[in-house]
CSV table of C-alpha atoms (C1' of nucleotides) in Angstrom, one decimal:
chain,number,residue,atom,x,y,z
A,1,MET,CA,-6.5,2.3,6.1
A,2,LYS,CA,-6.5,1.8,9.5
A,3,ASP,CA,-2.7,1.6,10.1
A,4,GLU,CA,-1.0,3.9,11.9
A,5,ARG,CA,2.0,4.2,10.7
A,6,PHE,CA,0.5,5.4,7.9
A,7,SER,CA,-2.1,7.9,9.4
A,8,PHE,CA,0.5,9.4,11.8
A,9,SER,CA,2.7,10.0,9.6
A,10,LYS,CA,4.2,14.0,9.2
A,11,CYS,CA,4.6,13.2,6.2
A,12,SER,CA,1.4,14.2,4.3
A,13,LEU,CA,2.9,12.0,1.6
A,14,THR,CA,2.5,8.7,3.7
A,15,ARG,CA,-0.6,10.1,4.9
A,16,SER,CA,-1.7,10.2,1.7
A,17,MET,CA,-0.2,6.6,0.4
A,18,GLY,CA,-2.1,5.5,3.4
A,19,ILE,CA,-5.3,6.0,1.5
A,20,ILE,CA,-4.5,5.7,-1.8
A,21,GLY,CA,-1.5,3.2,-1.5
A,22,THR,CA,-4.5,-0.2,-2.2
A,23,LYS,CA,-5.7,-2.4,-3.7
A,24,TRP,CA,-8.7,-1.5,-4.6
A,25,LYS,CA,-9.6,1.7,-3.2
A,26,PRO,CA,-8.0,3.3,-6.4
A,27,ILE,CA,-9.6,1.3,-8.7
A,28,ILE,CA,-12.9,2.4,-6.8
A,29,VAL,CA,-12.6,5.7,-7.0
A,30,TYR,CA,-11.6,5.8,-11.1
A,31,VAL,CA,-15.2,4.0,-11.5
A,32,LEU,CA,-17.0,6.0,-9.6
A,33,GLN,CA,-16.4,8.8,-11.9
A,34,THR,CA,-19.3,11.4,-11.8
A,35,ARG,CA,-22.1,8.7,-11.0
A,36,LYS,CA,-23.5,7.6,-8.8
A,37,VAL,CA,-23.5,3.8,-8.4
A,38,ARG,CA,-24.8,0.9,-6.7
A,39,PHE,CA,-23.3,-1.5,-4.8
A,40,GLY,CA,-24.3,-4.3,-7.1
A,41,GLN,CA,-23.5,-2.2,-9.0
A,42,LEU,CA,-20.0,-1.7,-8.0
A,43,ASP,CA,-19.6,-5.8,-7.0
A,44,ALA,CA,-20.8,-6.7,-11.0
A,45,TYR,CA,-18.5,-4.3,-12.8
A,46,ILE,CA,-15.3,-5.0,-10.5
A,47,PRO,CA,-13.3,-8.2,-11.4
A,48,LEU,CA,-12.9,-10.5,-8.4
A,49,ILE,CA,-13.9,-8.3,-5.1
A,50,THR,CA,-15.4,-10.1,-3.0
A,51,ARG,CA,-18.5,-8.1,-1.2
A,52,LYS,CA,-16.7,-8.2,2.1
A,53,VAL,CA,-14.1,-6.0,0.4
A,54,LEU,CA,-15.9,-4.0,-1.5
A,55,THR,CA,-17.8,-2.8,1.0
A,56,GLU,CA,-14.9,-2.7,3.8
A,57,GLN,CA,-13.2,-0.1,1.3
A,58,LEU,CA,-17.2,2.3,0.6
A,59,LYS,CA,-16.6,2.6,4.3
A,60,GLU,CA,-13.4,3.0,4.5
A,61,LEU,CA,-13.7,5.7,1.8
A,62,GLU,CA,-16.4,7.2,3.7
A,63,ASP,CA,-14.5,7.5,6.3
A,64,ASP,CA,-11.6,9.5,4.4
A,65,GLY,CA,-13.7,11.8,3.1
A,66,LEU,CA,-14.2,10.6,-0.9
A,67,VAL,CA,-16.8,8.6,-1.1
A,68,ILE,CA,-20.9,9.5,-0.2
A,69,ARG,CA,-22.7,6.7,0.3
A,70,GLU,CA,-26.8,7.7,-0.1
A,71,ALA,CA,-29.6,5.1,1.5
A,72,PHE,CA,-32.7,5.3,0.2
A,73,SER,CA,-35.6,3.8,2.5
A,74,GLU,CA,-37.4,1.2,0.6
A,75,LEU,CA,-37.1,-2.2,-0.2
A,76,PRO,CA,-35.2,-4.0,-1.9
A,77,PRO,CA,-32.5,-2.0,-0.1
A,78,ARG,CA,-31.2,0.9,-2.2
A,79,VAL,CA,-27.6,2.1,-1.5
A,80,GLU,CA,-25.5,4.8,-3.9
A,81,TYR,CA,-22.5,6.1,-3.9
A,82,SER,CA,-20.4,8.7,-5.3
A,83,LEU,CA,-17.5,11.1,-5.0
A,84,THR,CA,-17.0,13.4,-2.9
A,85,GLU,CA,-15.5,16.8,-4.3
A,86,LYS,CA,-12.4,15.2,-2.4
A,87,GLY,CA,-12.2,12.0,-4.4
A,88,LEU,CA,-13.4,13.9,-7.3
A,89,ALA,CA,-10.4,15.6,-7.5
A,90,LEU,CA,-8.5,12.1,-7.4
A,91,LEU,CA,-9.5,11.2,-10.3
A,92,PRO,CA,-6.9,13.2,-12.5
A,93,ILE,CA,-4.1,11.8,-10.3
A,94,LEU,CA,-5.2,8.3,-11.2
A,95,ASN,CA,-5.6,9.1,-14.4
A,96,SER,CA,-1.0,10.3,-14.9
A,97,ILE,CA,-0.4,7.4,-12.4
A,98,ILE,CA,-2.1,5.4,-15.6
A,99,VAL,CA,-0.2,7.5,-18.2
A,100,TRP,CA,2.7,6.8,-16.2
A,101,ASN,CA,3.1,3.7,-15.6
A,102,GLU,CA,1.6,2.6,-19.5
A,103,LYS,CA,4.7,4.9,-20.6
A,104,TYR,CA,7.5,3.4,-18.5
A,105,GLU,CA,6.5,-0.6,-18.1
A,106,THR,CA,9.2,-2.7,-18.9
A,107,GLU,CA,7.2,-5.4,-20.3
A,108,PRO,CA,3.8,-3.7,-21.4
A,109,LYS,CA,0.7,-5.1,-20.6
A,110,GLU,CA,-2.5,-4.4,-21.1
A,111,ASN,CA,-4.5,-2.1,-18.7
A,112,TYR,CA,-8.0,-4.0,-18.1
A,113,CYS,CA,-9.1,-1.0,-15.6
A,114,PRO,CA,-12.7,-1.1,-15.3
A,115,THR,CA,-14.2,2.2,-16.2
A,116,SER,CA,-17.3,3.3,-16.0
A,117,GLU,CA,-18.1,4.2,-19.3
A,118,PHE,CA,-20.3,0.8,-19.3
A,119,PHE,CA,-22.7,1.4,-17.3
A,120,LYS,CA,-25.8,2.4,-18.5
A,121,ASP,CA,-28.6,5.0,-17.0
B,1,MET,CA,6.6,-4.8,-4.2
B,2,LYS,CA,7.0,-8.2,-4.5
B,3,ASP,CA,2.8,-9.1,-3.3
B,4,GLU,CA,1.5,-10.4,-6.6
B,5,ARG,CA,-1.6,-10.0,-6.5
B,6,PHE,CA,-0.3,-6.1,-7.1
B,7,SER,CA,1.7,-7.2,-9.5
B,8,PHE,CA,0.2,-9.7,-12.1
B,9,SER,CA,-3.4,-7.6,-12.0
B,10,LYS,CA,-4.5,-6.3,-15.0
B,11,CYS,CA,-5.4,-3.5,-14.5
B,12,SER,CA,-2.3,-0.5,-14.8
B,13,LEU,CA,-3.3,1.4,-11.3
B,14,THR,CA,-2.9,-1.9,-9.5
B,15,ARG,CA,0.0,-2.4,-10.6
B,16,SER,CA,1.4,0.5,-10.3
B,17,MET,CA,0.0,0.5,-6.8
B,18,GLY,CA,2.3,-2.4,-6.3
B,19,ILE,CA,5.5,-0.3,-7.3
B,20,ILE,CA,4.3,3.5,-5.3
B,21,GLY,CA,1.7,2.2,-2.9
B,22,THR,CA,4.2,1.5,0.6
B,23,LYS,CA,5.6,4.0,3.2
B,24,TRP,CA,9.0,4.3,2.7
B,25,LYS,CA,9.0,4.8,-1.6
B,26,PRO,CA,7.4,7.4,-2.0
B,27,ILE,CA,9.5,9.3,0.0
B,28,ILE,CA,13.2,8.3,-1.4
B,29,VAL,CA,12.1,9.4,-4.6
B,30,TYR,CA,10.8,12.4,-3.8
B,31,VAL,CA,13.8,12.8,-1.8
B,32,LEU,CA,16.0,12.0,-5.0
B,33,GLN,CA,14.5,14.8,-7.1
B,34,THR,CA,17.8,15.3,-9.5
B,35,ARG,CA,20.4,14.6,-7.6
B,36,LYS,CA,23.4,11.5,-6.4
B,37,VAL,CA,22.9,10.7,-2.6
B,38,ARG,CA,24.7,8.3,-1.2
B,39,PHE,CA,22.7,5.7,1.1
B,40,GLY,CA,24.1,7.6,4.3
B,41,GLN,CA,22.5,10.9,3.4
B,42,LEU,CA,19.5,9.3,2.1
B,43,ASP,CA,19.8,7.1,5.7
B,44,ALA,CA,20.2,10.5,7.5
B,45,TYR,CA,17.3,12.2,5.7
B,46,ILE,CA,14.9,10.4,6.0
B,47,PRO,CA,13.2,10.9,9.5
B,48,LEU,CA,12.7,7.2,11.3
B,49,ILE,CA,13.7,4.9,7.9
B,50,THR,CA,15.3,1.5,9.3
B,51,ARG,CA,18.7,1.2,7.2
B,52,LYS,CA,17.4,-2.0,7.0
B,53,VAL,CA,14.3,-1.1,5.2
B,54,LEU,CA,16.4,1.3,3.5
B,55,THR,CA,17.9,-1.6,1.6
B,56,GLU,CA,14.9,-3.1,1.0
B,57,GLN,CA,13.0,-0.1,-0.5
B,58,LEU,CA,16.1,0.9,-2.8
B,59,LYS,CA,16.7,-2.2,-4.2
B,60,GLU,CA,13.2,-2.6,-5.1
B,61,LEU,CA,13.1,1.1,-6.7
B,62,GLU,CA,16.4,-0.5,-8.5
B,63,ASP,CA,13.9,-3.8,-9.5
B,64,ASP,CA,11.0,-1.8,-10.6
B,65,GLY,CA,13.0,1.1,-13.1
B,66,LEU,CA,12.6,3.5,-10.9
B,67,VAL,CA,16.5,4.3,-9.3
B,68,ILE,CA,20.1,4.0,-10.6
B,69,ARG,CA,22.7,2.2,-8.7
B,70,GLU,CA,26.3,3.3,-8.9
B,71,ALA,CA,28.4,1.5,-7.2
B,72,PHE,CA,32.3,2.6,-6.8
B,73,SER,CA,35.7,0.3,-6.4
B,74,GLU,CA,36.8,2.5,-3.2
B,75,LEU,CA,36.8,2.1,0.0
B,76,PRO,CA,35.2,3.1,2.2
B,77,PRO,CA,32.7,2.2,0.3
B,78,ARG,CA,30.8,4.6,-2.1
B,79,VAL,CA,27.5,4.5,-3.5
B,80,GLU,CA,25.5,6.6,-5.0
B,81,TYR,CA,21.2,6.5,-5.5
B,82,SER,CA,19.9,8.5,-8.8
B,83,LEU,CA,16.3,8.4,-10.5
B,84,THR,CA,15.9,7.3,-13.9
B,85,GLU,CA,14.1,8.9,-15.7
B,86,LYS,CA,10.5,6.6,-15.1
B,87,GLY,CA,11.3,7.8,-11.8
B,88,LEU,CA,11.8,11.7,-12.7
B,89,ALA,CA,9.0,10.7,-13.9
B,90,LEU,CA,6.5,10.5,-11.4
B,91,LEU,CA,7.4,13.5,-9.9
B,92,PRO,CA,5.2,15.7,-10.6
B,93,ILE,CA,2.6,12.9,-9.4
B,94,LEU,CA,3.9,12.8,-6.1
B,95,ASN,CA,3.6,16.2,-5.7
B,96,SER,CA,0.3,16.7,-7.4
B,97,ILE,CA,-0.6,14.2,-4.3
B,98,ILE,CA,1.2,16.3,-1.7
B,99,VAL,CA,-0.9,19.8,-2.8
B,100,TRP,CA,-4.3,17.2,-3.1
B,101,ASN,CA,-3.9,15.4,0.6
B,102,GLU,CA,-3.4,19.1,1.9
B,103,LYS,CA,-6.4,21.0,0.7
B,104,TYR,CA,-9.0,18.7,1.4
B,105,GLU,CA,-6.7,16.7,5.0
B,106,THR,CA,-10.2,17.2,7.8
B,107,GLU,CA,-8.0,18.0,10.2
B,108,PRO,CA,-4.7,19.7,7.7
B,109,LYS,CA,-1.3,18.9,9.4
B,110,GLU,CA,1.9,20.0,8.8
B,111,ASN,CA,3.6,18.4,5.9
B,112,TYR,CA,7.4,17.1,7.1
B,113,CYS,CA,7.9,14.8,4.1
B,114,PRO,CA,11.7,15.3,3.6
B,115,THR,CA,12.5,17.0,0.8
B,116,SER,CA,15.8,17.5,-0.8
B,117,GLU,CA,16.7,20.8,-0.4
B,118,PHE,CA,18.0,20.2,2.6
B,119,PHE,CA,21.0,18.6,0.9
B,120,LYS,CA,24.6,20.2,0.4
B,121,ASP,CA,27.3,19.4,-2.5
C,1,DA,C1',-40.3,-24.1,-0.6
C,2,DT,C1',-37.1,-21.9,-3.1
C,3,DT,C1',-35.1,-18.4,-5.9
C,4,DT,C1',-34.0,-14.1,-7.6
C,5,DA,C1',-33.1,-9.3,-5.7
C,6,DT,C1',-30.6,-6.4,-2.8
C,7,DG,C1',-26.7,-4.5,0.5
C,8,DG,C1',-24.3,-6.9,2.8
C,9,DT,C1',-22.0,-9.1,7.8
C,10,DT,C1',-18.9,-12.7,10.2
C,11,DA,C1',-15.4,-16.3,11.9
C,12,DC,C1',-11.5,-17.6,9.8
C,13,DT,C1',-6.8,-18.0,6.8
C,14,DG,C1',-2.1,-16.5,4.6
C,15,DC,C1',0.8,-13.3,3.4
C,16,DA,C1',4.0,-9.3,2.6
C,17,DA,C1',5.2,-5.0,4.6
C,18,DA,C1',6.9,-2.8,8.8
C,19,DG,C1',10.2,-2.8,12.5
C,20,DT,C1',13.3,-4.5,16.4
C,21,DA,C1',17.6,-5.9,17.6
C,22,DA,C1',22.0,-7.2,16.9
C,23,DC,C1',25.3,-8.1,13.5
C,24,DC,C1',28.9,-7.9,8.8
C,25,DA,C1',33.3,-6.7,6.1
C,26,DC,C1',37.1,-3.5,5.5
C,27,DT,C1',39.7,0.8,6.4
C,28,DA,C1',41.6,4.2,9.2
C,29,DT,C1',42.5,6.7,13.2
C,30,DC,C1',43.3,7.5,18.2
D,1,DG,C1',42.1,-2.7,21.4
D,2,DA,C1',38.4,0.8,20.4
D,3,DT,C1',36.2,3.9,17.4
D,4,DA,C1',34.4,6.4,12.8
D,5,DG,C1',33.3,6.6,8.0
D,6,DT,C1',30.8,3.0,4.4
D,7,DG,C1',27.2,0.2,3.2
D,8,DG,C1',24.7,-2.8,4.0
D,9,DT,C1',23.4,-8.0,6.6
D,10,DT,C1',20.1,-11.8,9.2
D,11,DA,C1',16.6,-13.5,12.0
D,12,DC,C1',12.6,-13.1,14.7
D,13,DT,C1',8.6,-10.5,15.1
D,14,DT,C1',3.5,-7.5,14.6
D,15,DT,C1',0.3,-6.0,11.5
D,16,DG,C1',-3.0,-5.3,8.7
D,17,DC,C1',-4.4,-5.9,4.0
D,18,DA,C1',-7.3,-8.9,1.5
D,19,DG,C1',-8.8,-13.2,0.5
D,20,DT,C1',-12.1,-17.4,1.1
D,21,DA,C1',-16.2,-19.7,2.9
D,22,DA,C1',-21.0,-19.0,4.8
D,23,DC,C1',-24.2,-16.4,6.9
D,24,DC,C1',-27.5,-13.3,8.3
D,25,DA,C1',-32.3,-9.9,6.7
D,26,DT,C1',-36.2,-8.3,4.4
D,27,DA,C1',-39.5,-8.8,0.4
D,28,DA,C1',-41.7,-10.6,-3.9
D,29,DA,C1',-42.0,-14.0,-6.8
D,30,DT,C1',-41.5,-19.0,-8.8
DNA sequence: ATTTATGGTTACTGCAAAGTAACCACTATC
DNA sequence: GATAGTGGTTACTTTGCAGTAACCATAAAT
């Protein structure tokens, strides 16, 4: 997030929300898990995300130190994304957020968060 | 957060970020802890927050089921805010987010998150 | 030439979060 | 009357997130 109101805050919580408190980043991190995933796989697997937003968010996640982007010199072009240690450390927090929400959501809804379970090697 | 792109999402993570992924709500929840705190105390203790935003965020936190607002029939007017069980359950998550950020922040900064430690009974 | 595969990029738009500035209501005190 | 205490409310503005639509580049296959 480029919003300096978040990133320039003296409060660690606020700075953190500037990184993860967005619509798509948590999902991307959650989907990556421990795998290396290609752009097109992410695009196909995360419902409703546009390639424009996916590109942006991956770039920001890379800037924020959560994601590694590995480009290969080959054609068709091939790029793989994976989590850094920092990104991996966020996973249990995301899981606890899901558990928290599902426990206390007023009108319980199904959880359709994409996971990495469906990726084929 | 009124943004329906978050609250109407099928993904529990996205709905959660719609509730907590904002600038001020995490701080407000963090400050409340287990205490009953008055509007003016929150205003005085959370640096830089405007009464306008504080009012809004408290209202939304109440709507989201994280905060209880208790108004007393007296003058001067007295209103007290406290966390619900749902709000209390979020505290350890906020703590782990702080720990995560401080561990992995590129250029470590001081953490000036207001806490409830300074409230006098 | 057209389509497919791969990973994007660009121009534009709408909307909500957050901020600024001013104001409100009631009561009590000086 | 002015100030202070309490808890707000209102009108307006700025900014960035996210979405829409179209396009780009390279290579290979039909």
